[in-house]
């Protein structure tokens, strides 16, 4: 029945996308002739007002009609230009995560249930909501005379998202089955990543933990900080944090009026992001200007830590080497790093890949540094990944997308901002510390630690090996057999699968007939 419900929900999604003109705006290039014809026929169902709107406006209207889950799905896909394409990623990035407020009484009920205490015991005052998004809304409140911000999860959002993600999985499985070229992008894995990141975002204790971790990492960093968390008033459905009085980075006129140095802010933002990425391996992955404030002291304060990214030591090293290779025009080294990291399948020719990298890098060196766009660089890189069958790396894609957003904010503050010059102190120091003599000592230390752990695990490994050897001998003598319960379970599962498939086909047929009758 769950699969049937997913088919019904997908039918509604398809109809909304058709009516709002999103389907008709899809590029025809590369489409099979049958699909291209079907797409052209959808134009007759498009609302008249949508025809005059831009593609981004059509998409925003459709997603708003579909509800909070699809706003979140759209925002996630905006971080995956490798999946949806650079142009559609840019359109999805414009989606506004602004929803209608839900009643304050429900917020109070959510807080009391989550924290197990009356609202009057927790806050001396609790105000009406001032901002609402797809997952939560924010209230001003006071604790012992100090103003705080209280973020409360939207009621019913978890079940709504669980229902909608079923449809995403259905589409992803169909895509992998019928579109061989899409398997490189691992659509099922992308959907699983979306599900996992959104589940984490819906548990506000984890956002509080992210704020706490980044707060510790950046406590001595110049010009950057995050709000303090009130752990006593934080639970799964509520987070209470320091209230930030400041100017949003999106309001350039207000920043100028407050006397802030815009060039310094742009430089601080880039350097802070690179420190978090290279030094800490843990970064804010949603650094759009609405999530960045500048306090009266000129310090950047980042909020809304629901989406974060992590990079391991190995990924950070590869990232630095790739960046350094582009800067020094050592394209063969950039290619070697991709092969060493396993980003490019080994059956490809490394010299040909270096040639493709050169085609990206050389035009950059012919431009003034302040005009080089990271967004353009990434667009070219995604084209190369398709040519060389590079598999999707979600953690790197999230990093690259966040870098593009941070670059955009910096150039919003200063259109001629030289990102490469601002980045050099941080990147250069990290390369000296991690790609020079210090790297050898670090590798030796890590190797010794791994050897000690392996030695500690040897007795357990030996016992498991002996047990596995005995099982192999038994199977070679008596064959592989299922017990009666396992065989019966397999039979029942196969029968359920067959029945659900027949039900799904009937549901699709009935839905299509219903739509045809409705349009007649």
Short mmCIF file of C-alpha atoms in Angstrom, two decimals:
data_model
loop_
_atom_site.label_atom_id
_atom_site.label_comp_id
_atom_site.label_asym_id
_atom_site.label_seq_id
_atom_site.Cartn_x
_atom_site.Cartn_y
_atom_site.Cartn_z
CA UNK A 1 0.00 0.00 0.00
CA UNK A 2 2.94 2.31 0.68
CA UNK A 3 4.12 1.91 -2.94
CA UNK A 4 0.61 2.63 -4.23
CA UNK A 5 0.50 5.83 -2.19
CA UNK A 6 3.86 6.85 -3.63
CA UNK A 7 2.49 6.40 -7.18
CA UNK A 8 -0.53 8.58 -6.36
CA UNK A 9 1.70 11.30 -4.86
CA UNK A 10 4.01 11.19 -7.89
CA UNK A 11 1.00 11.57 -10.20
CA UNK A 12 0.05 14.76 -8.34
CA UNK A 13 3.64 16.05 -8.46
CA UNK A 14 3.76 15.43 -12.22
CA UNK A 15 0.49 17.23 -12.77
CA UNK A 16 1.60 20.30 -10.76
CA UNK A 17 4.89 20.46 -12.69
CA UNK A 18 2.98 20.25 -15.98
CA UNK A 19 0.41 22.92 -15.00
CA UNK A 20 3.06 25.36 -13.79
CA UNK A 21 5.09 24.96 -16.99
CA UNK A 22 8.14 23.35 -15.41
CA UNK A 23 8.02 20.27 -17.66
CA UNK A 24 7.69 22.38 -20.82
CA UNK A 25 10.79 24.34 -19.73
CA UNK A 26 12.95 21.20 -19.66
CA UNK A 27 15.69 21.11 -22.32
CA UNK A 28 14.81 18.82 -25.24
CA UNK A 29 18.42 18.18 -26.20
CA UNK A 30 19.38 14.54 -25.56
CA UNK A 31 15.79 13.42 -24.93
CA UNK A 32 14.50 10.28 -26.68
CA UNK A 33 12.05 11.28 -29.47
CA UNK A 34 9.04 9.84 -27.60
CA UNK A 35 9.81 11.85 -24.47
CA UNK A 36 10.46 15.01 -26.48
CA UNK A 37 7.04 14.61 -28.13
CA UNK A 38 5.32 14.04 -24.77
CA UNK A 39 7.05 17.12 -23.37
CA UNK A 40 5.86 19.28 -26.28
CA UNK A 41 2.28 18.08 -25.72
CA UNK A 42 2.33 19.29 -22.09
CA UNK A 43 2.33 22.91 -23.34
CA UNK A 44 -1.44 22.77 -23.89
CA UNK A 45 -1.98 22.19 -20.14
CA UNK A 46 0.24 25.05 -18.92
CA UNK A 47 -1.51 27.89 -17.09
CA UNK A 48 -1.57 31.08 -19.21
CA UNK A 49 0.22 33.16 -16.58
CA UNK A 50 3.06 30.61 -16.32
CA UNK A 51 3.88 31.01 -20.02
CA UNK A 52 4.97 34.62 -19.39
CA UNK A 53 7.08 33.73 -16.34
CA UNK A 54 10.75 32.76 -16.23
CA UNK A 55 11.76 29.17 -15.56
CA UNK A 56 12.86 30.05 -12.02
CA UNK A 57 9.47 31.65 -11.29
CA UNK A 58 7.61 28.60 -12.63
CA UNK A 59 9.74 26.31 -10.51
CA UNK A 60 9.26 28.39 -7.37
CA UNK A 61 5.46 28.43 -7.82
CA UNK A 62 5.31 24.67 -8.43
CA UNK A 63 7.44 23.85 -5.39
CA UNK A 64 5.35 26.17 -3.20
CA UNK A 65 2.21 24.32 -4.28
CA UNK A 66 3.79 20.95 -3.51
CA UNK A 67 4.60 21.94 0.06
CA UNK A 68 7.44 22.14 2.63
CA UNK A 69 9.01 18.77 1.78
CA UNK A 70 9.55 19.76 -1.83
CA UNK A 71 11.05 23.10 -0.82
CA UNK A 72 13.62 21.14 1.16
CA UNK A 73 14.12 18.66 -1.69
CA UNK A 74 14.60 21.55 -4.12
CA UNK A 75 17.14 23.23 -1.86
CA UNK A 76 19.04 19.97 -1.51
CA UNK A 77 19.11 19.43 -5.28
CA UNK A 78 20.43 22.98 -5.63
CA UNK A 79 23.60 21.67 -3.95
CA UNK A 80 23.88 18.90 -6.58
CA UNK A 81 24.53 20.53 -9.97
CA UNK A 82 26.10 17.24 -11.02
CA UNK A 83 22.61 15.70 -10.82
CA UNK A 84 20.27 18.45 -12.06
CA UNK A 85 22.69 20.50 -14.14
CA UNK A 86 24.28 23.86 -13.38
CA UNK A 87 21.42 25.98 -14.79
CA UNK A 88 18.67 24.15 -12.90
CA UNK A 89 20.83 24.18 -9.78
CA UNK A 90 20.99 27.98 -10.01
CA UNK A 91 17.19 28.17 -10.36
CA UNK A 92 16.64 25.85 -7.39
CA UNK A 93 19.04 27.92 -5.29
CA UNK A 94 16.57 30.83 -5.60
CA UNK A 95 13.81 28.92 -3.79
CA UNK A 96 12.74 30.89 -0.76
CA UNK A 97 12.37 28.77 2.35
CA UNK A 98 9.53 30.89 3.70
CA UNK A 99 6.34 29.24 4.91
CA UNK A 100 3.21 30.33 6.72
CA UNK A 101 3.47 30.58 10.49
CA UNK A 102 1.85 27.90 12.60
CA UNK A 103 0.10 28.99 15.84
CA UNK A 104 2.21 29.98 18.84
CA UNK A 105 0.08 27.68 21.01
CA UNK A 106 1.32 24.69 18.99
CA UNK A 107 4.93 25.87 19.36
CA UNK A 108 4.49 26.03 23.13
CA UNK A 109 2.98 22.56 23.14
CA UNK A 110 5.91 21.24 21.06
CA UNK A 111 8.41 22.82 23.47
CA UNK A 112 6.71 21.47 26.60
CA UNK A 113 6.51 17.96 25.12
CA UNK A 114 10.16 18.03 24.01
CA UNK A 115 11.61 19.47 27.23
CA UNK A 116 9.10 18.08 29.74
CA UNK A 117 8.61 21.42 31.52
CA UNK A 118 5.94 24.17 31.45
CA UNK A 119 6.69 27.04 29.10
CA UNK A 120 6.53 29.56 31.98
CA UNK A 121 9.31 27.68 33.81
CA UNK A 122 11.52 27.82 30.73
CA UNK A 123 11.08 31.43 29.53
CA UNK A 124 10.16 34.67 31.28
CA UNK A 125 8.48 35.77 28.02
CA UNK A 126 7.69 34.05 24.71
CA UNK A 127 6.76 36.07 21.62
CA UNK A 128 4.98 35.49 18.32
CA UNK A 129 6.98 33.91 15.45
CA UNK A 130 9.19 36.19 13.36
CA UNK A 131 10.40 33.70 10.69
CA UNK A 132 9.08 30.40 9.35
CA UNK A 133 10.75 27.87 7.06
CA UNK A 134 9.93 24.40 5.75
CA UNK A 135 11.18 22.59 8.84
CA UNK A 136 10.88 25.05 11.73
CA UNK A 137 9.94 28.56 12.81
CA UNK A 138 11.68 31.03 15.14
CA UNK A 139 10.26 32.90 18.15
CA UNK A 140 11.84 35.68 20.23
CA UNK A 141 11.88 34.95 23.95
CA UNK A 142 13.60 35.98 27.18
CA UNK A 143 15.48 34.01 29.81
CA UNK A 144 16.41 35.85 33.00
CA UNK A 145 16.27 39.22 31.24
CA UNK A 146 18.35 38.11 28.23
CA UNK A 147 16.80 37.90 24.76
CA UNK A 148 17.06 34.52 23.04
CA UNK A 149 15.93 32.95 19.76
CA UNK A 150 13.80 29.80 20.00
CA UNK A 151 13.57 27.52 16.96
CA UNK A 152 10.67 25.02 16.97
CA UNK A 153 10.10 22.13 14.54
CA UNK A 154 6.99 22.39 12.35
CA UNK A 155 4.32 19.88 13.52
CA UNK A 156 3.80 16.87 11.25
CA UNK A 157 6.80 17.69 9.07
CA UNK A 158 8.56 14.37 9.73
CA UNK A 159 5.62 12.25 8.55
CA UNK A 160 5.03 14.52 5.56
CA UNK A 161 8.65 14.21 4.52
CA UNK A 162 8.65 10.41 5.06
CA UNK A 163 5.70 10.14 2.65
CA UNK A 164 7.27 12.40 0.03
CA UNK A 165 10.68 10.71 0.14
CA UNK A 166 9.02 7.42 -0.89
CA UNK A 167 8.21 9.02 -4.23
CA UNK A 168 11.80 10.21 -4.57
CA UNK A 169 13.08 6.68 -4.01
CA UNK A 170 10.62 5.34 -6.58
CA UNK A 171 11.85 7.83 -9.20
CA UNK A 172 15.50 7.12 -8.32
CA UNK A 173 15.08 3.35 -8.71
CA UNK A 174 13.31 3.82 -12.05
CA UNK A 175 16.04 6.18 -13.20
CA UNK A 176 18.78 3.67 -12.39
CA UNK A 177 16.83 0.87 -14.05
CA UNK A 178 15.83 2.57 -17.31
CA UNK A 179 18.48 5.30 -17.78
CA UNK A 180 21.87 3.63 -17.86
CA UNK A 181 23.71 6.93 -18.29
CA UNK A 182 22.38 8.15 -14.92
CA UNK A 183 23.88 5.28 -12.91
CA UNK A 184 27.18 7.14 -12.66
CA UNK A 185 25.34 9.77 -10.59
CA UNK A 186 23.90 7.12 -8.24
CA UNK A 187 20.40 8.62 -7.92
CA UNK A 188 19.36 6.15 -5.18
CA UNK A 189 22.43 7.12 -3.15
CA UNK A 190 21.64 10.81 -3.72
CA UNK A 191 18.11 10.22 -2.42
CA UNK A 192 19.49 8.36 0.59
CA UNK A 193 21.78 11.33 1.31
CA UNK A 194 18.80 13.69 1.08
CA UNK A 195 16.83 11.52 3.50
CA UNK A 196 19.71 11.32 5.97
CA UNK A 197 20.59 15.04 5.92
CA UNK A 198 16.96 16.09 6.31
CA UNK A 199 16.39 13.67 9.20
CA UNK A 200 19.43 15.16 10.90
CA UNK A 201 18.13 18.66 10.21
CA UNK A 202 14.81 17.76 11.86
CA UNK A 203 16.56 16.84 15.12
CA UNK A 204 17.48 20.21 16.59
CA UNK A 205 19.80 18.61 19.15
CA UNK A 206 22.14 17.85 16.25
CA UNK A 207 22.01 21.45 15.02
CA UNK A 208 22.89 22.53 18.55
CA UNK A 209 25.81 20.09 18.54
CA UNK A 210 27.02 21.51 15.21
CA UNK A 211 26.84 25.06 16.60
CA UNK A 212 28.79 23.93 19.66
CA UNK A 213 31.48 22.16 17.60
CA UNK A 214 32.00 25.05 15.17
CA UNK A 215 31.97 27.43 18.15
CA UNK A 216 34.87 25.51 19.73
CA UNK A 217 36.75 25.30 16.43
CA UNK A 218 36.47 29.06 15.78
CA UNK A 219 36.82 30.48 19.29
CA UNK A 220 40.19 32.07 18.44
CA UNK A 221 39.42 32.94 14.80
CA UNK A 222 39.35 36.64 13.89
CA UNK A 223 36.07 38.16 12.74
CA UNK A 224 33.85 35.06 12.87
CA UNK A 225 31.67 33.29 15.42
CA UNK A 226 28.37 31.40 15.90
CA UNK A 227 25.60 31.87 18.50
CA UNK A 228 25.90 30.22 21.91
CA UNK A 229 23.45 27.38 22.66
CA UNK A 230 21.28 27.16 25.77
CA UNK A 231 21.45 23.39 26.29
CA UNK A 232 18.99 23.44 29.20
CA UNK A 233 16.29 24.63 26.79
CA UNK A 234 17.22 22.48 23.81
CA UNK A 235 15.69 19.14 22.73
CA UNK A 236 14.72 17.20 19.65
CA UNK A 237 11.98 19.67 18.64
CA UNK A 238 13.41 22.92 20.04
CA UNK A 239 16.71 24.78 20.19
CA UNK A 240 17.30 27.92 22.24
CA UNK A 241 20.27 30.08 21.34
CA UNK A 242 21.73 33.52 21.75
CA UNK A 243 19.81 36.32 20.04
CA UNK A 244 21.91 38.05 17.38
CA UNK A 245 21.53 41.81 16.94
CA UNK A 246 23.12 42.60 13.62
CA UNK A 247 22.70 43.36 9.93
CA UNK A 248 22.08 40.59 7.40
CA UNK A 249 24.85 40.29 4.83
CA UNK A 250 22.20 40.44 2.13
CA UNK A 251 21.52 44.10 3.07
CA UNK A 252 24.60 45.79 1.58
CA UNK A 253 23.13 49.30 1.99
CA UNK A 254 22.57 48.73 5.73
CA UNK A 255 26.12 47.37 6.12
CA UNK A 256 27.50 50.53 4.51
CA UNK A 257 25.25 52.74 6.65
CA UNK A 258 26.52 50.98 9.79
CA UNK A 259 30.09 51.84 8.78
CA UNK A 260 31.34 48.28 8.17
CA UNK A 261 34.35 47.65 5.91
CA UNK A 262 32.86 45.57 3.08
CA UNK A 263 36.25 44.53 1.67
CA UNK A 264 37.32 43.25 5.08
CA UNK A 265 34.04 41.37 5.53
CA UNK A 266 34.45 39.66 2.14
CA UNK A 267 38.02 38.64 2.98
CA UNK A 268 37.05 37.38 6.44
CA UNK A 269 34.19 35.32 5.06
CA UNK A 270 36.36 33.51 2.48
CA UNK A 271 39.19 32.88 4.92
CA UNK A 272 36.82 31.63 7.63
CA UNK A 273 35.16 29.18 5.26
CA UNK A 274 38.54 27.83 4.12
CA UNK A 275 39.74 27.44 7.71
CA UNK A 276 36.65 25.43 8.58
CA UNK A 277 37.09 23.26 5.50
CA UNK A 278 40.85 22.61 5.45
CA UNK A 279 41.79 22.95 9.10
CA UNK A 280 38.69 21.48 10.78
CA UNK A 281 37.12 19.34 8.05
CA UNK A 282 33.73 20.59 9.29
CA UNK A 283 31.89 23.48 7.63
CA UNK A 284 28.56 25.31 7.48
CA UNK A 285 27.07 24.05 4.19
CA UNK A 286 24.28 26.65 3.90
CA UNK A 287 26.15 29.97 4.03
CA UNK A 288 23.76 32.05 1.95
CA UNK A 289 23.55 35.75 2.92
CA UNK A 290 20.29 35.26 4.85
CA UNK A 291 22.16 33.01 7.32
CA UNK A 292 25.01 35.48 7.87
CA UNK A 293 24.81 38.52 10.16
CA UNK A 294 27.33 41.24 11.00
CA UNK A 295 27.17 42.35 14.63
CA UNK A 296 27.93 45.93 15.80
CA UNK A 297 31.60 44.99 16.34
CA UNK A 298 31.94 43.95 12.68
CA UNK A 299 32.09 40.22 13.45
CA UNK A 300 30.37 37.79 11.08
CA UNK A 301 27.87 35.56 12.92
CA UNK A 302 26.63 32.44 11.07
CA UNK A 303 23.24 30.97 12.05
CA UNK A 304 21.02 28.05 10.95
CA UNK A 305 23.48 25.17 11.21
CA UNK A 306 20.99 22.53 10.07
CA UNK A 307 23.10 21.61 7.02
CA UNK A 308 26.80 20.95 7.61
CA UNK A 309 29.50 19.12 5.70
CA UNK A 310 32.51 17.05 6.69
CA UNK A 311 35.73 16.20 4.90
CA UNK A 312 38.19 13.55 6.03
CA UNK A 313 41.92 14.17 6.14
CA UNK A 314 42.39 12.35 2.84
CA UNK A 315 39.73 14.44 1.05
CA UNK A 316 41.20 17.67 2.44
CA UNK A 317 44.64 16.72 1.17
CA UNK A 318 43.33 15.89 -2.30
CA UNK A 319 41.36 19.13 -2.38
CA UNK A 320 44.45 21.18 -1.51
CA UNK A 321 46.58 19.38 -4.10
CA UNK A 322 43.97 19.92 -6.81
CA UNK A 323 43.67 23.61 -5.92
CA UNK A 324 47.44 24.00 -5.79
CA UNK A 325 47.79 22.21 -9.16
CA UNK A 326 45.39 24.67 -10.80
CA UNK A 327 47.25 27.64 -9.31
CA UNK A 328 50.67 26.37 -10.47
CA UNK A 329 49.33 25.01 -13.80
CA UNK A 330 50.54 21.50 -12.95
CA UNK A 331 47.65 19.78 -14.72
CA UNK A 332 49.30 16.35 -14.75
CA UNK A 333 49.47 16.46 -10.94
CA UNK A 334 45.78 17.45 -10.79
CA UNK A 335 44.98 14.46 -13.02
CA UNK A 336 47.14 12.11 -10.92
CA UNK A 337 45.36 13.22 -7.75
CA UNK A 338 41.97 12.39 -9.30
CA UNK A 339 43.19 8.90 -10.20
CA UNK A 340 44.87 8.35 -6.81
CA UNK A 341 41.67 9.35 -5.03
CA UNK A 342 39.63 6.98 -7.19
CA UNK A 343 37.51 9.81 -8.58
CA UNK A 344 38.21 8.70 -12.17
CA UNK A 345 37.93 5.01 -13.19
CA UNK A 346 41.39 3.51 -13.75
CA UNK A 347 40.63 2.36 -17.33
CA UNK A 348 40.77 5.98 -18.54
CA UNK A 349 43.99 7.50 -19.85
CA UNK A 350 45.59 9.86 -17.36
CA UNK A 351 47.18 11.99 -20.10
CA UNK A 352 43.79 12.53 -21.76
CA UNK A 353 42.31 13.55 -18.43
CA UNK A 354 45.20 15.99 -17.84
CA UNK A 355 44.45 17.45 -21.27
CA UNK A 356 40.79 18.01 -20.25
CA UNK A 357 41.93 19.65 -16.99
CA UNK A 358 44.24 21.93 -18.98
CA UNK A 359 41.27 23.03 -21.09
CA UNK A 360 39.64 24.22 -17.86
CA UNK A 361 42.70 25.74 -16.23
CA UNK A 362 44.34 27.67 -19.04
CA UNK A 363 41.45 30.13 -19.65
CA UNK A 364 41.55 30.98 -15.94
CA UNK A 365 45.20 32.04 -16.11
CA UNK A 366 44.37 34.40 -18.94
CA UNK A 367 42.01 36.49 -16.81
CA UNK A 368 42.51 39.04 -14.02
CA UNK A 369 42.21 37.29 -10.67
CA UNK A 370 39.21 39.34 -9.56
CA UNK A 371 37.17 38.19 -12.58
CA UNK A 372 37.75 34.45 -12.18
CA UNK A 373 34.46 32.82 -11.23
CA UNK A 374 34.47 29.67 -9.13
CA UNK A 375 30.95 28.99 -10.41
CA UNK A 376 32.20 28.94 -14.01
CA UNK A 377 35.13 26.71 -13.04
CA UNK A 378 32.77 24.21 -11.40
CA UNK A 379 30.45 24.22 -14.41
CA UNK A 380 33.37 23.18 -16.60
CA UNK A 381 34.48 20.55 -14.10
CA UNK A 382 31.03 18.95 -14.10
CA UNK A 383 31.18 18.67 -17.88
CA UNK A 384 34.52 16.88 -17.60
CA UNK A 385 33.18 14.47 -14.96
CA UNK A 386 30.55 13.31 -17.43
CA UNK A 387 33.17 12.63 -20.12
CA UNK A 388 35.35 10.56 -17.80
CA UNK A 389 32.61 8.67 -15.88
CA UNK A 390 33.53 10.19 -12.55
CA UNK A 391 31.19 8.92 -9.83
CA UNK A 392 29.37 11.39 -7.63
CA UNK A 393 31.15 12.36 -4.40
CA UNK A 394 28.43 13.95 -2.23
CA UNK A 395 30.81 15.50 0.31
CA UNK A 396 32.87 17.20 -2.42
CA UNK A 397 29.80 18.42 -4.31
CA UNK A 398 28.42 19.99 -1.12
CA UNK A 399 31.77 21.67 -0.51
CA UNK A 400 31.99 22.98 -4.07
CA UNK A 401 28.45 24.33 -4.01
CA UNK A 402 29.04 26.08 -0.67
CA UNK A 403 32.24 27.58 -2.07
CA UNK A 404 30.25 29.03 -4.96
CA UNK A 405 27.71 30.55 -2.53
CA UNK A 406 30.45 32.05 -0.35
CA UNK A 407 32.14 33.48 -3.43
CA UNK A 408 28.83 35.01 -4.48
CA UNK A 409 28.36 36.68 -1.08
CA UNK A 410 31.91 38.06 -1.14
CA UNK A 411 31.48 39.51 -4.62
CA UNK A 412 28.10 40.94 -3.60
CA UNK A 413 30.02 42.94 -0.97
CA UNK A 414 32.83 43.82 -3.41
CA UNK A 415 32.26 43.09 -7.14
CA UNK A 416 36.03 43.21 -7.82
CA UNK A 417 36.96 41.02 -4.87
CA UNK A 418 40.11 38.94 -5.51
CA UNK A 419 39.14 35.59 -3.99
CA UNK A 420 42.47 33.94 -4.81
CA UNK A 421 44.53 36.63 -3.09
CA UNK A 422 42.29 36.51 -0.01
CA UNK A 423 42.51 32.70 0.09
CA UNK A 424 46.30 32.46 -0.18
CA UNK A 425 47.20 32.98 3.52
CA UNK A 426 44.89 30.15 4.65
CA UNK A 427 45.49 27.74 1.76
CA UNK A 428 49.23 28.42 1.68
CA UNK A 429 49.62 27.78 5.40
CA UNK A 430 47.62 24.56 5.18
CA UNK A 431 49.70 23.32 2.24
CA UNK A 432 52.95 24.11 4.08
CA UNK A 433 51.72 22.26 7.17
CA UNK A 434 50.18 19.26 5.44
CA UNK A 435 52.00 18.78 2.12
CA UNK A 436 55.52 19.43 3.39
CA UNK A 437 57.77 17.84 6.05
CA UNK A 438 55.00 18.01 8.67
CA UNK A 439 52.92 15.70 6.49
CA UNK A 440 55.53 12.92 6.78
CA UNK A 441 55.50 13.13 10.58
CA UNK A 442 51.70 13.15 10.64
CA UNK A 443 51.53 10.14 8.31
CA UNK A 444 54.03 8.24 10.47
CA UNK A 445 52.01 9.02 13.59
CA UNK A 446 48.76 7.92 11.93
CA UNK A 447 50.45 4.76 10.63
CA UNK A 448 51.71 3.83 14.12
CA UNK A 449 48.23 4.37 15.57
CA UNK A 450 46.67 2.16 12.88
CA UNK A 451 49.31 -0.55 13.49
CA UNK A 452 48.59 -0.59 17.23
CA UNK A 453 44.83 -0.88 16.61
CA UNK A 454 45.44 -3.73 14.15
CA UNK A 455 47.60 -5.56 16.67
CA UNK A 456 44.87 -5.21 19.31
CA UNK A 457 42.29 -6.64 16.89
CA UNK A 458 44.41 -9.62 15.70
CA UNK A 459 42.99 -12.19 18.20
CA UNK A 460 39.40 -11.32 17.20
CA UNK A 461 40.29 -11.41 13.47
CA UNK A 462 41.91 -14.84 13.91
CA UNK A 463 38.84 -16.22 15.72
CA UNK A 464 36.46 -14.94 13.04
CA UNK A 465 38.71 -16.31 10.28
CA UNK A 466 38.73 -19.75 11.90
CA UNK A 467 34.94 -19.70 12.26
CA UNK A 468 34.48 -18.65 8.63
CA UNK A 469 36.86 -21.39 7.50
CA UNK A 470 34.78 -23.98 9.34
CA UNK A 471 31.58 -22.69 7.71
CA UNK A 472 33.18 -22.93 4.25
CA UNK A 473 34.21 -26.54 4.90
CA UNK A 474 30.69 -27.41 6.03
CA UNK A 475 29.16 -25.83 2.89
CA UNK A 476 31.62 -27.64 0.62
CA UNK A 477 30.63 -30.97 2.19
CA UNK A 478 26.88 -30.50 2.58
CA UNK A 479 26.00 -27.65 0.20
CA UNK A 480 24.29 -24.33 0.92
CA UNK A 481 20.90 -24.87 2.54
CA UNK A 482 18.16 -22.58 3.82
CA UNK A 483 16.19 -23.48 6.92
CA UNK A 484 12.38 -23.83 6.39
CA UNK A 485 11.60 -20.42 7.90
CA UNK A 486 14.03 -18.62 5.53
CA UNK A 487 12.66 -20.40 2.45
CA UNK A 488 9.08 -19.56 3.47
CA UNK A 489 10.01 -15.89 4.08
CA UNK A 490 11.62 -15.62 0.62
CA UNK A 491 8.50 -17.08 -1.00
CA UNK A 492 6.18 -14.67 0.81
CA UNK A 493 8.36 -11.67 -0.08
CA UNK A 494 8.36 -12.64 -3.76
CA UNK A 495 4.58 -13.02 -3.72
CA UNK A 496 4.11 -9.62 -2.09
CA UNK A 497 6.40 -8.04 -4.66
CA UNK A 498 4.40 -9.53 -7.55
CA UNK A 499 1.06 -8.41 -6.09
CA UNK A 500 2.31 -4.88 -5.36
CA UNK A 501 3.60 -4.61 -8.95
CA UNK A 502 0.17 -5.53 -10.36
CA UNK A 503 -1.56 -3.10 -7.95
CA UNK A 504 0.85 -0.31 -8.98
CA UNK A 505 0.10 -0.81 -12.68
CA UNK A 506 -3.65 -0.66 -12.04
CA UNK A 507 -3.26 2.49 -9.93
CA UNK A 508 -1.22 4.23 -12.63
CA UNK A 509 -3.79 3.28 -15.27
CA UNK A 510 -6.72 4.54 -13.15
CA UNK A 511 -4.88 7.79 -12.32
CA UNK A 512 -4.14 8.48 -15.98
CA UNK A 513 -7.78 7.83 -16.93
CA UNK A 514 -8.92 10.15 -14.14
CA UNK A 515 -6.65 12.94 -15.39
CA UNK A 516 -7.85 12.44 -18.96
CA UNK A 517 -11.50 12.65 -17.84
CA UNK A 518 -10.77 15.72 -15.74
CA UNK A 519 -9.17 17.48 -18.71
CA UNK A 520 -11.85 16.47 -21.18
#
